[in-house]
Amino acid sequence: MSSHKPITAIKGMNDILPPDSARWEWLEHVVRQTMAAFAYRNIRTPIVEHTQLFARGLGAATDVVEKEMYSFEDRADKHGSADHLSLRPENTAGVVRAVAEHNLLYDGGKRLFYMGPMFRRERPQRGRYRQFHQIGAEALGFGSPQIDAEIILLAVELWRALGIGNWHLELNSLGQPGERRAHRQALIDYFEAHASQLDEDARRRLHLNPLRILDTKNPAMQALVEAAPKLVDHLGEASLRHFEQVQAILRASGVACRINPRLVRGLDYYNLTVFEFITESLGAQGTICGGGRYDYLIEQLGGKPAPAVGWAMGVERVLELLAQEGIAAPQPAPDAYAVLPDDAASPQAMHCLQQLRALGVRVQMHASAGEGLGSMKSQLKKADASGARFALIFGADELAAGQVTIKALRDGAGAQQQQPLTQVQAWASGLKSAN
Ligand code: ATP
Ligand code: MG
C-alpha cells in the first residue's frame, strides 16, 4: 500500500469524463456537419507557438498577453539560445501564421475551421477556465461584406442545429486604422478630462491603447465608458457601406442584431465588423462566440497582405447552455452486450465478436475485475445496464452446437432466438439496415 498523496488535476483545467464526453463528441459532430455545409475545412496547428506570435498578433497591451499567457523558456539548444514559447491562448494567430508560412492563399481565399484546447491564466469560475476549448471559423483572403455575413450566418446555423435558441447578436464596426486614430485621439482627450475616474488599468492604457478601456469589466467605470466618444461618428463612407451591407444581409436572412457601439473585443487585431453572440442564461460569462474582421493581421505577422474574418466559440459555455436548456445529447449505447458464461468458450466467442464489429455492430464484451467472469445472472444484469438492445449469450453448449443465443433486452427488439453462428452475420446486417 502506498501512502503517497493523490495527484490532482491543475486548478481551472478539467477532466472531461464519460458520460459527459458524449456531449462533447455530439457537439463536435454537429460542428463538422455545419462546417461542411458552408465548405469550411479543418486546420490543426500546434498548441505551443513562439510567444512573439501572440505578442505581435494579439497586441502587447491586451489582458491575454499582459497577464494570462502560460509562457516559458524552452531548454537551450546546442547553440545556447532558448526559445520563448507559449501555450496558445487563442488560435487565430496560429492559423494566420500557418496560412502565411505555407502560402495557403496562393490560389485564392480559404475557409478554415479548428477545434481544440486554449490556455489562459484567468481566475477560474463558472464559464471561465484555464484550459478551455474553442471552436473557430476563419475565412482568409476574402474582403467583401458578404463573407462577414456568411461567417455570422455559419454561427447562426450552428445554434439552430444544436437547438440553442437563447442568444442575441451584437454588432459593431471598428472602422479602418485611420478612422480609429481619429477616434483614439478623441478618446484620449475625453479620458484625460476625466482622469480622476479612471482605475489603475485604464490609466496605464490611456496612452498605450485607450480603446481597450472601453472593454473594461469594472462596474465603477461603466457610466464613464458609456458616454465616451463613439467610433461610428468617425467612420468614413466605405466603412459605413461595408457595415450597412453586412446588416442588410443579416436582415434578409431574418437574423436580428443589436448595434453596440461599445463592442470592441478583447484582442487588438480587429477592424471593420466585430460581433458577439451573447446569452442571458450564463450570467457574467454570457459571451458564447465572438469575432470580427482582421484585415491587417496577416501582414502584421509577416505574411502577404490579405483580408480575413473569423470567430471563436467557447465550447464549455455552449455545453453549459445546452445543459441549461435541457438539450440532451444522444448517449452512445452498444448494440449488443456479449455474455460469456464459460471461460473456455471465449476464444471462439471473441472471434465472432470481432466479425460482428467489422460489420458495424457495436459490441461491448463482458469483463470483470477478477479472474472469473461471474454468473450468467450477474452478466445479464450488466448487459441490461449497458443500454444494449441485445445480449449475445455464448454458452459452451450453444457454441459446441455452433449456435449463439440472441436475447432481446429492450421493448421492440424481438424475442429470444438461437442462431447458428454462421447466420450471425446475416442477423448483424439485418440489425444495421433496421437502424
Ligand atoms: P471574455 O470577455 O468572456 O473574457 P474574451 O473576449 O476574452 O471573452 P475571446 O478571446 O473572444 O474571449 O474568445 C472567444 C470565446 O471563447 C469567448 O466568447 C468565450 O466563449 C470563450 N472563452 C474565452 N476565454 C475563456 C475562458 N477562460 N474559459 C472558457 N471560455 C472562454
Ligand atoms: Mg477574456
Coordinates of C-alpha atoms and ligand atoms in Angstrom, one line a residue:
M1 CA 0.0 0.0 0.0
S2 CA 1.4 3.4 -0.9
S3 CA 0.9 6.4 1.3
H4 CA 1.5 8.9 -1.4
K5 CA -0.8 11.9 -1.6
P6 CA -3.0 11.7 -4.6
I7 CA -2.1 13.9 -7.5
T8 CA -5.0 16.0 -8.7
A9 CA -5.6 18.0 -11.9
I10 CA -4.5 21.6 -12.1
K11 CA -7.0 24.2 -11.0
G12 CA -9.1 25.5 -13.9
M13 CA -8.1 22.5 -16.0
N14 CA -10.9 20.0 -16.2
D15 CA -11.2 16.3 -17.0
I16 CA -13.9 15.6 -19.5
L17 CA -15.3 12.2 -18.5
P18 CA -18.0 9.9 -19.8
P19 CA -20.9 10.2 -19.9
D20 CA -20.3 14.0 -20.3
S21 CA -17.7 13.4 -23.1
A22 CA -20.6 12.2 -25.3
R23 CA -22.0 15.7 -25.3
W24 CA -18.6 17.0 -26.5
E25 CA -18.5 14.4 -29.2
W26 CA -22.0 15.2 -30.3
L27 CA -21.2 18.9 -30.4
E28 CA -18.1 18.3 -32.4
H29 CA -20.1 16.1 -34.8
V30 CA -22.7 18.8 -35.4
V31 CA -19.9 21.4 -35.9
R32 CA -18.2 19.2 -38.5
Q33 CA -21.5 18.8 -40.4
T34 CA -22.2 22.6 -40.2
M35 CA -18.7 23.5 -41.3
A36 CA -19.1 21.1 -44.3
A37 CA -22.4 22.8 -45.2
F38 CA -20.5 26.1 -45.6
A39 CA -17.5 24.5 -47.2
Y40 CA -15.1 25.3 -44.3
R41 CA -12.2 22.9 -44.0
N42 CA -10.3 21.7 -41.0
I43 CA -6.9 23.1 -39.9
R44 CA -4.8 21.8 -37.0
T45 CA -1.9 23.9 -35.7
P46 CA 0.4 23.3 -32.8
I47 CA -0.6 24.1 -29.2
V48 CA 2.8 25.7 -28.5
E49 CA 4.0 28.6 -30.5
H50 CA 6.6 31.3 -30.2
T51 CA 5.5 33.9 -27.6
Q52 CA 6.2 36.6 -30.1
L53 CA 3.4 35.3 -32.3
F54 CA 0.8 36.2 -29.7
A55 CA 2.6 39.4 -28.5
R56 CA 2.6 40.7 -32.1
G57 CA -0.7 39.2 -33.1
L58 CA -3.0 39.9 -30.2
G59 CA -1.4 43.2 -29.1
A60 CA 1.0 43.6 -26.2
A61 CA -1.4 45.7 -24.2
T62 CA -4.2 43.1 -24.1
D63 CA -5.2 41.2 -21.0
V64 CA -4.4 37.9 -22.6
V65 CA -0.8 38.9 -23.5
E66 CA -0.1 41.0 -20.4
K67 CA -1.2 38.6 -17.7
E68 CA -2.9 35.4 -18.9
M69 CA -0.4 33.5 -21.1
Y70 CA 1.4 30.4 -20.0
S71 CA 4.8 31.3 -21.2
F72 CA 8.1 29.6 -20.6
E73 CA 11.6 29.4 -21.8
D74 CA 12.5 26.3 -23.7
R75 CA 15.7 24.4 -22.9
A76 CA 18.6 26.0 -24.6
D77 CA 19.6 24.2 -27.9
K78 CA 23.2 23.3 -28.6
H79 CA 23.9 26.8 -29.8
G80 CA 23.0 28.2 -26.4
S81 CA 19.8 30.1 -27.3
A82 CA 16.5 29.3 -25.8
D83 CA 13.1 30.0 -27.4
H84 CA 10.4 31.9 -25.6
L85 CA 7.3 29.7 -26.1
S86 CA 3.7 30.0 -25.0
L87 CA 0.7 27.7 -24.8
R88 CA -1.8 29.2 -27.3
P89 CA -4.4 31.4 -25.6
E90 CA -6.4 31.5 -28.9
N91 CA -5.9 30.1 -32.4
T92 CA -6.4 32.9 -34.9
A93 CA -2.7 33.9 -34.7
G94 CA -1.7 30.3 -35.2
V95 CA -3.9 29.9 -38.2
V96 CA -2.7 33.1 -39.7
R97 CA 0.9 32.0 -39.1
A98 CA 0.3 28.7 -40.8
V99 CA -1.6 30.2 -43.7
A100 CA 1.3 32.7 -44.3
E101 CA 4.0 30.1 -43.7
H102 CA 2.5 27.7 -46.2
N103 CA 1.3 30.3 -48.6
L104 CA -2.1 28.8 -48.5
L105 CA -3.7 31.8 -50.2
Y106 CA -1.7 31.5 -53.4
D107 CA -4.7 30.2 -55.4
G108 CA -7.4 32.3 -53.6
G109 CA -9.2 32.6 -50.3
K110 CA -9.5 29.8 -47.8
R111 CA -12.3 28.9 -45.4
L112 CA -11.0 27.1 -42.4
F113 CA -12.1 25.8 -39.0
Y114 CA -10.5 24.4 -35.9
M115 CA -11.4 22.9 -32.6
G116 CA -9.1 22.4 -29.6
P117 CA -7.8 23.5 -26.2
M118 CA -6.7 27.0 -25.4
F119 CA -4.9 28.2 -22.2
R120 CA -5.3 31.4 -20.3
R121 CA -4.3 32.0 -16.7
E122 CA -7.5 33.6 -15.6
R123 CA -9.4 33.3 -12.3
P124 CA -11.3 30.0 -12.6
Q125 CA -15.0 30.4 -12.2
R126 CA -18.2 29.1 -13.9
G127 CA -17.7 29.5 -17.7
R128 CA -14.0 30.6 -17.2
Y129 CA -11.3 28.1 -17.1
R130 CA -7.5 27.9 -17.6
Q131 CA -7.7 25.2 -20.1
F132 CA -10.8 25.8 -22.1
H133 CA -11.8 24.8 -25.6
Q134 CA -12.7 26.8 -28.7
I135 CA -14.2 26.0 -32.0
G136 CA -13.2 28.6 -34.5
A137 CA -14.0 29.6 -38.1
E138 CA -11.7 31.8 -40.2
A139 CA -12.2 33.0 -43.8
L140 CA -8.9 34.3 -45.2
G141 CA -8.3 36.1 -48.4
F142 CA -11.8 37.5 -48.7
G143 CA -12.6 41.2 -48.2
S144 CA -16.2 41.6 -49.1
P145 CA -19.0 42.2 -46.5
Q146 CA -20.7 39.0 -47.8
I147 CA -18.1 36.9 -46.1
D148 CA -18.6 38.8 -42.8
A149 CA -22.3 37.9 -43.1
E150 CA -21.5 34.3 -44.1
I151 CA -19.4 33.6 -41.1
I152 CA -22.0 35.1 -38.8
L153 CA -24.7 33.0 -40.5
L154 CA -22.5 30.0 -40.0
A155 CA -22.7 30.5 -36.3
V156 CA -26.4 31.1 -36.5
E157 CA -26.8 27.8 -38.3
L158 CA -24.8 26.1 -35.6
W159 CA -27.1 27.4 -32.9
R160 CA -30.1 26.1 -34.9
A161 CA -28.5 22.7 -35.5
L162 CA -27.7 22.4 -31.8
G163 CA -31.2 23.6 -30.8
I164 CA -30.0 26.7 -29.0
G165 CA -32.5 29.5 -29.1
N166 CA -31.5 31.7 -26.2
W167 CA -29.0 34.1 -27.8
H168 CA -28.7 37.5 -29.3
L169 CA -26.2 39.0 -31.7
E170 CA -24.3 42.3 -31.1
L171 CA -22.6 44.0 -33.9
N172 CA -20.3 46.9 -34.3
S173 CA -17.8 48.4 -36.8
L174 CA -14.3 49.3 -35.7
G175 CA -13.6 51.0 -39.0
Q176 CA -10.2 51.3 -40.5
P177 CA -6.9 52.2 -38.8
G178 CA -7.1 55.9 -39.9
E179 CA -10.6 56.2 -38.6
R180 CA -9.6 54.6 -35.4
R181 CA -6.7 57.0 -35.0
A182 CA -9.0 60.0 -35.0
H183 CA -11.3 58.2 -32.6
R184 CA -8.4 57.3 -30.4
Q185 CA -7.3 60.9 -30.1
A186 CA -10.9 61.9 -29.2
L187 CA -10.9 59.1 -26.5
I188 CA -7.6 60.2 -25.0
D189 CA -8.9 63.8 -24.8
Y190 CA -12.1 62.6 -23.2
F191 CA -10.5 60.2 -20.7
E192 CA -7.8 62.8 -19.8
A193 CA -10.6 65.2 -19.0
H194 CA -12.0 62.6 -16.6
A195 CA -8.7 61.2 -15.3
S196 CA -9.8 61.0 -11.7
Q197 CA -12.5 58.4 -12.6
L198 CA -10.1 56.0 -14.2
D199 CA -8.9 52.9 -12.5
E200 CA -5.3 51.8 -12.5
D201 CA -5.6 49.6 -15.6
A202 CA -7.3 52.3 -17.5
R203 CA -4.7 54.9 -16.5
R204 CA -2.0 52.7 -17.8
R205 CA -3.7 52.0 -21.0
L206 CA -4.7 55.6 -21.7
H207 CA -1.8 56.3 -24.0
L208 CA -1.0 52.7 -24.8
N209 CA -4.4 51.7 -26.1
P210 CA -7.3 53.8 -25.0
L211 CA -9.8 51.6 -27.0
R212 CA -9.0 48.8 -24.5
I213 CA -10.5 51.0 -21.8
L214 CA -13.9 50.5 -23.4
D215 CA -13.6 46.8 -22.9
T216 CA -13.3 47.3 -19.1
K217 CA -15.2 45.0 -16.8
N218 CA -15.0 47.4 -13.9
P219 CA -18.6 48.4 -12.9
A220 CA -17.4 51.7 -11.5
M221 CA -16.3 52.8 -14.9
Q222 CA -19.4 51.8 -16.9
A223 CA -21.0 55.2 -16.9
L224 CA -17.8 56.9 -18.0
V225 CA -17.3 54.4 -20.8
E226 CA -21.0 54.7 -21.8
A227 CA -20.6 58.4 -22.5
A228 CA -17.2 58.2 -24.3
P229 CA -16.9 59.4 -28.0
K230 CA -18.2 56.8 -30.4
L231 CA -16.2 55.3 -33.2
V232 CA -19.2 55.4 -35.6
D233 CA -19.0 59.1 -35.6
H234 CA -15.5 58.8 -37.1
L235 CA -16.3 56.2 -39.8
G236 CA -15.8 57.1 -43.5
E237 CA -18.1 56.3 -46.3
A238 CA -16.5 53.0 -47.3
S239 CA -16.6 51.6 -43.7
L240 CA -20.2 52.7 -43.3
R241 CA -21.2 51.0 -46.6
H242 CA -19.4 47.8 -45.5
F243 CA -21.2 47.8 -42.2
E244 CA -24.6 48.5 -43.8
Q245 CA -24.2 45.7 -46.3
V246 CA -23.5 43.2 -43.5
Q247 CA -26.6 44.3 -41.7
A248 CA -28.7 44.2 -44.9
I249 CA -27.7 40.5 -45.5
L250 CA -28.5 39.6 -41.9
R251 CA -31.9 41.4 -42.1
A252 CA -32.8 39.5 -45.3
S253 CA -31.8 36.2 -43.5
G254 CA -34.1 37.0 -40.6
V255 CA -31.2 37.4 -38.2
A256 CA -31.8 40.2 -35.7
C257 CA -28.9 42.1 -34.3
R258 CA -28.2 44.9 -31.9
I259 CA -25.7 47.5 -32.8
N260 CA -23.5 48.0 -29.8
P261 CA -21.0 50.9 -30.3
R262 CA -19.2 49.8 -27.1
L263 CA -18.3 46.4 -28.6
V264 CA -14.5 46.5 -29.1
R265 CA -13.5 42.8 -28.4
G266 CA -10.6 41.8 -26.2
L267 CA -7.9 41.5 -28.8
D268 CA -6.2 44.2 -30.8
Y269 CA -6.3 42.8 -34.3
Y270 CA -9.9 43.6 -35.4
N271 CA -11.1 46.2 -38.0
L272 CA -14.5 46.9 -39.5
T273 CA -17.0 44.3 -38.4
V274 CA -16.9 42.9 -34.9
F275 CA -19.6 40.8 -33.3
E276 CA -20.6 38.7 -30.3
F277 CA -23.2 36.1 -29.6
I278 CA -24.5 36.6 -26.1
T279 CA -26.8 34.6 -24.0
E280 CA -28.7 35.9 -20.9
S281 CA -28.6 32.4 -19.3
L282 CA -25.0 32.2 -18.2
G283 CA -24.6 35.3 -16.1
A284 CA -21.4 37.2 -16.4
Q285 CA -19.8 34.7 -18.8
G286 CA -22.6 35.2 -21.4
T287 CA -20.5 35.6 -24.5
I288 CA -20.6 32.3 -26.3
C289 CA -19.0 33.3 -29.5
G290 CA -17.0 36.4 -30.6
G291 CA -15.2 37.5 -33.7
G292 CA -14.7 40.0 -36.4
R293 CA -12.7 41.1 -39.4
Y294 CA -8.9 41.3 -39.1
D295 CA -7.6 42.6 -42.5
Y296 CA -4.1 43.6 -41.2
L297 CA -3.1 40.7 -39.1
I298 CA -1.6 38.5 -41.8
E299 CA 0.7 41.4 -42.9
Q300 CA 1.5 42.2 -39.3
L301 CA 2.7 38.6 -38.8
G302 CA 4.9 38.8 -41.8
G303 CA 2.6 37.4 -44.5
K304 CA 1.5 38.9 -47.8
P305 CA -1.3 41.3 -47.0
A306 CA -4.8 39.7 -47.2
P307 CA -8.1 40.4 -45.6
A308 CA -9.8 38.0 -43.2
V309 CA -12.7 37.5 -40.9
G310 CA -13.4 34.9 -38.2
W311 CA -14.9 33.9 -34.9
A312 CA -14.2 31.7 -31.9
M313 CA -16.8 30.0 -29.7
G314 CA -16.3 28.9 -26.1
V315 CA -17.2 25.2 -26.0
E316 CA -17.7 24.9 -22.2
R317 CA -20.1 27.8 -22.3
V318 CA -22.1 26.4 -25.2
L319 CA -22.3 23.0 -23.5
E320 CA -23.4 24.6 -20.2
L321 CA -26.1 26.5 -22.2
L322 CA -27.2 23.2 -23.8
A323 CA -27.5 21.6 -20.4
Q324 CA -29.5 24.5 -19.0
E325 CA -31.9 24.4 -21.9
G326 CA -32.4 20.7 -21.2
I327 CA -31.0 19.7 -24.6
A328 CA -29.7 16.2 -24.2
A329 CA -27.0 14.8 -26.4
P330 CA -27.6 11.2 -27.6
Q331 CA -25.7 8.8 -25.3
P332 CA -23.9 6.1 -27.2
A333 CA -25.1 2.6 -26.2
P334 CA -23.7 -0.6 -27.7
D335 CA -26.0 -2.6 -30.0
A336 CA -25.1 -5.8 -28.2
Y337 CA -23.6 -7.0 -25.0
A338 CA -21.7 -10.3 -25.1
V339 CA -22.3 -12.6 -22.2
L340 CA -19.6 -15.2 -21.7
P341 CA -20.7 -17.8 -19.1
D342 CA -17.9 -20.2 -19.9
D343 CA -14.2 -19.1 -19.8
A344 CA -13.3 -21.8 -22.2
A345 CA -15.7 -20.6 -24.8
S346 CA -14.2 -17.1 -25.0
P347 CA -11.6 -17.6 -27.8
Q348 CA -14.4 -18.7 -30.2
A349 CA -16.8 -16.1 -28.9
M350 CA -14.3 -13.3 -29.2
H351 CA -13.6 -14.3 -32.8
C352 CA -17.3 -14.0 -33.5
L353 CA -17.4 -10.5 -31.8
Q354 CA -14.6 -9.3 -34.0
Q355 CA -16.5 -10.3 -37.1
L356 CA -19.6 -8.5 -35.8
R357 CA -17.7 -5.3 -35.2
A358 CA -16.3 -5.4 -38.7
L359 CA -19.9 -5.4 -39.9
G360 CA -20.6 -2.2 -37.9
V361 CA -22.3 -3.8 -34.9
R362 CA -21.2 -2.0 -31.6
V363 CA -20.5 -4.8 -29.2
Q364 CA -19.5 -4.5 -25.5
M365 CA -17.9 -7.6 -24.2
H366 CA -18.5 -8.6 -20.6
A367 CA -15.4 -8.3 -18.3
S368 CA -14.9 -8.4 -14.6
A369 CA -12.4 -7.2 -12.1
G370 CA -11.2 -10.6 -11.0
E371 CA -10.1 -13.8 -12.8
G372 CA -13.5 -15.4 -13.4
L373 CA -16.3 -13.7 -15.4
G374 CA -19.2 -14.1 -13.0
S375 CA -22.5 -15.8 -13.1
M376 CA -24.8 -15.7 -16.1
K377 CA -27.3 -13.8 -14.0
S378 CA -24.9 -11.1 -13.0
Q379 CA -23.6 -10.8 -16.6
L380 CA -27.2 -10.3 -17.8
K381 CA -27.7 -7.6 -15.3
K382 CA -24.6 -5.8 -16.6
A383 CA -25.9 -6.4 -20.2
D384 CA -29.2 -4.6 -19.3
A385 CA -27.4 -1.7 -17.6
S386 CA -25.2 -1.2 -20.6
G387 CA -28.2 0.1 -22.6
A388 CA -27.6 -2.5 -25.3
R389 CA -30.6 -3.7 -27.3
F390 CA -29.4 -7.4 -27.3
A391 CA -27.5 -9.8 -25.2
L392 CA -25.5 -12.3 -27.2
I393 CA -25.0 -15.4 -25.0
F394 CA -22.1 -17.6 -25.9
G395 CA -22.6 -20.6 -23.7
A396 CA -20.3 -23.6 -24.0
D397 CA -23.2 -25.9 -25.0
E398 CA -24.5 -23.5 -27.6
L399 CA -21.1 -22.9 -29.1
A400 CA -20.5 -26.7 -29.2
A401 CA -23.7 -26.9 -31.3
G402 CA -22.5 -23.9 -33.5
Q403 CA -25.1 -21.7 -32.0
V404 CA -25.4 -18.4 -30.1
T405 CA -28.4 -17.1 -28.2
I406 CA -29.7 -13.6 -29.0
K407 CA -31.7 -12.2 -26.2
A408 CA -33.7 -9.0 -26.7
L409 CA -33.2 -6.6 -23.8
R410 CA -35.5 -3.8 -24.9
D411 CA -39.1 -3.5 -25.9
G412 CA -39.5 -3.9 -29.6
A413 CA -36.2 -5.7 -30.1
G414 CA -37.9 -9.1 -30.8
A415 CA -38.0 -12.4 -28.9
Q416 CA -35.1 -14.6 -27.7
Q417 CA -33.7 -16.7 -30.5
Q418 CA -31.0 -19.2 -31.1
Q419 CA -29.0 -18.6 -34.2
P420 CA -26.4 -20.7 -35.9
L421 CA -23.0 -18.9 -35.7
T422 CA -22.9 -19.0 -39.5
Q423 CA -26.1 -16.9 -39.5
V424 CA -25.0 -14.2 -37.1
Q425 CA -23.5 -12.1 -39.9
A426 CA -26.9 -12.1 -41.6
W427 CA -28.5 -11.1 -38.3
A428 CA -26.0 -8.3 -38.0
S429 CA -26.7 -7.0 -41.4
G430 CA -30.5 -7.0 -40.7
L431 CA -29.8 -5.2 -37.5
K432 CA -27.8 -2.4 -39.2
S433 CA -30.3 -1.9 -42.0
A434 CA -33.1 -1.7 -39.5
N435 CA -31.3 1.1 -37.7
Ligands
ATP1 P1 -14.5 37.2 -22.1 O1 -14.9 38.6 -22.4 O2 -15.6 36.3 -21.6 O3 -13.2 37.1 -21.3 P2 -12.9 37.1 -24.5 O4 -13.2 38.3 -25.2 O5 -11.6 37.0 -23.7 O6 -14.1 36.6 -23.5 P3 -12.3 35.6 -26.9 O7 -10.8 35.8 -26.8 O8 -13.0 36.4 -27.9 O9 -12.9 35.8 -25.5 O10 -12.7 34.1 -27.1 C1 -13.9 33.6 -27.7 C2 -14.7 32.9 -26.8 O11 -14.0 31.9 -26.1 C3 -15.4 33.7 -25.7 O12 -16.6 34.3 -26.2 C4 -15.8 32.7 -24.7 O13 -17.0 32.0 -25.1 C5 -14.6 31.7 -24.8 N1 -13.6 31.9 -23.7 C6 -12.7 32.9 -23.6 N2 -12.0 32.8 -22.5 C7 -12.5 31.7 -21.9 C8 -12.1 31.0 -20.6 N3 -11.1 31.4 -19.9 N4 -12.8 29.9 -20.3 C9 -13.9 29.5 -21.0 N5 -14.2 30.1 -22.2 C10 -13.5 31.2 -22.6
MG2 MG -11.2 37.3 -21.7

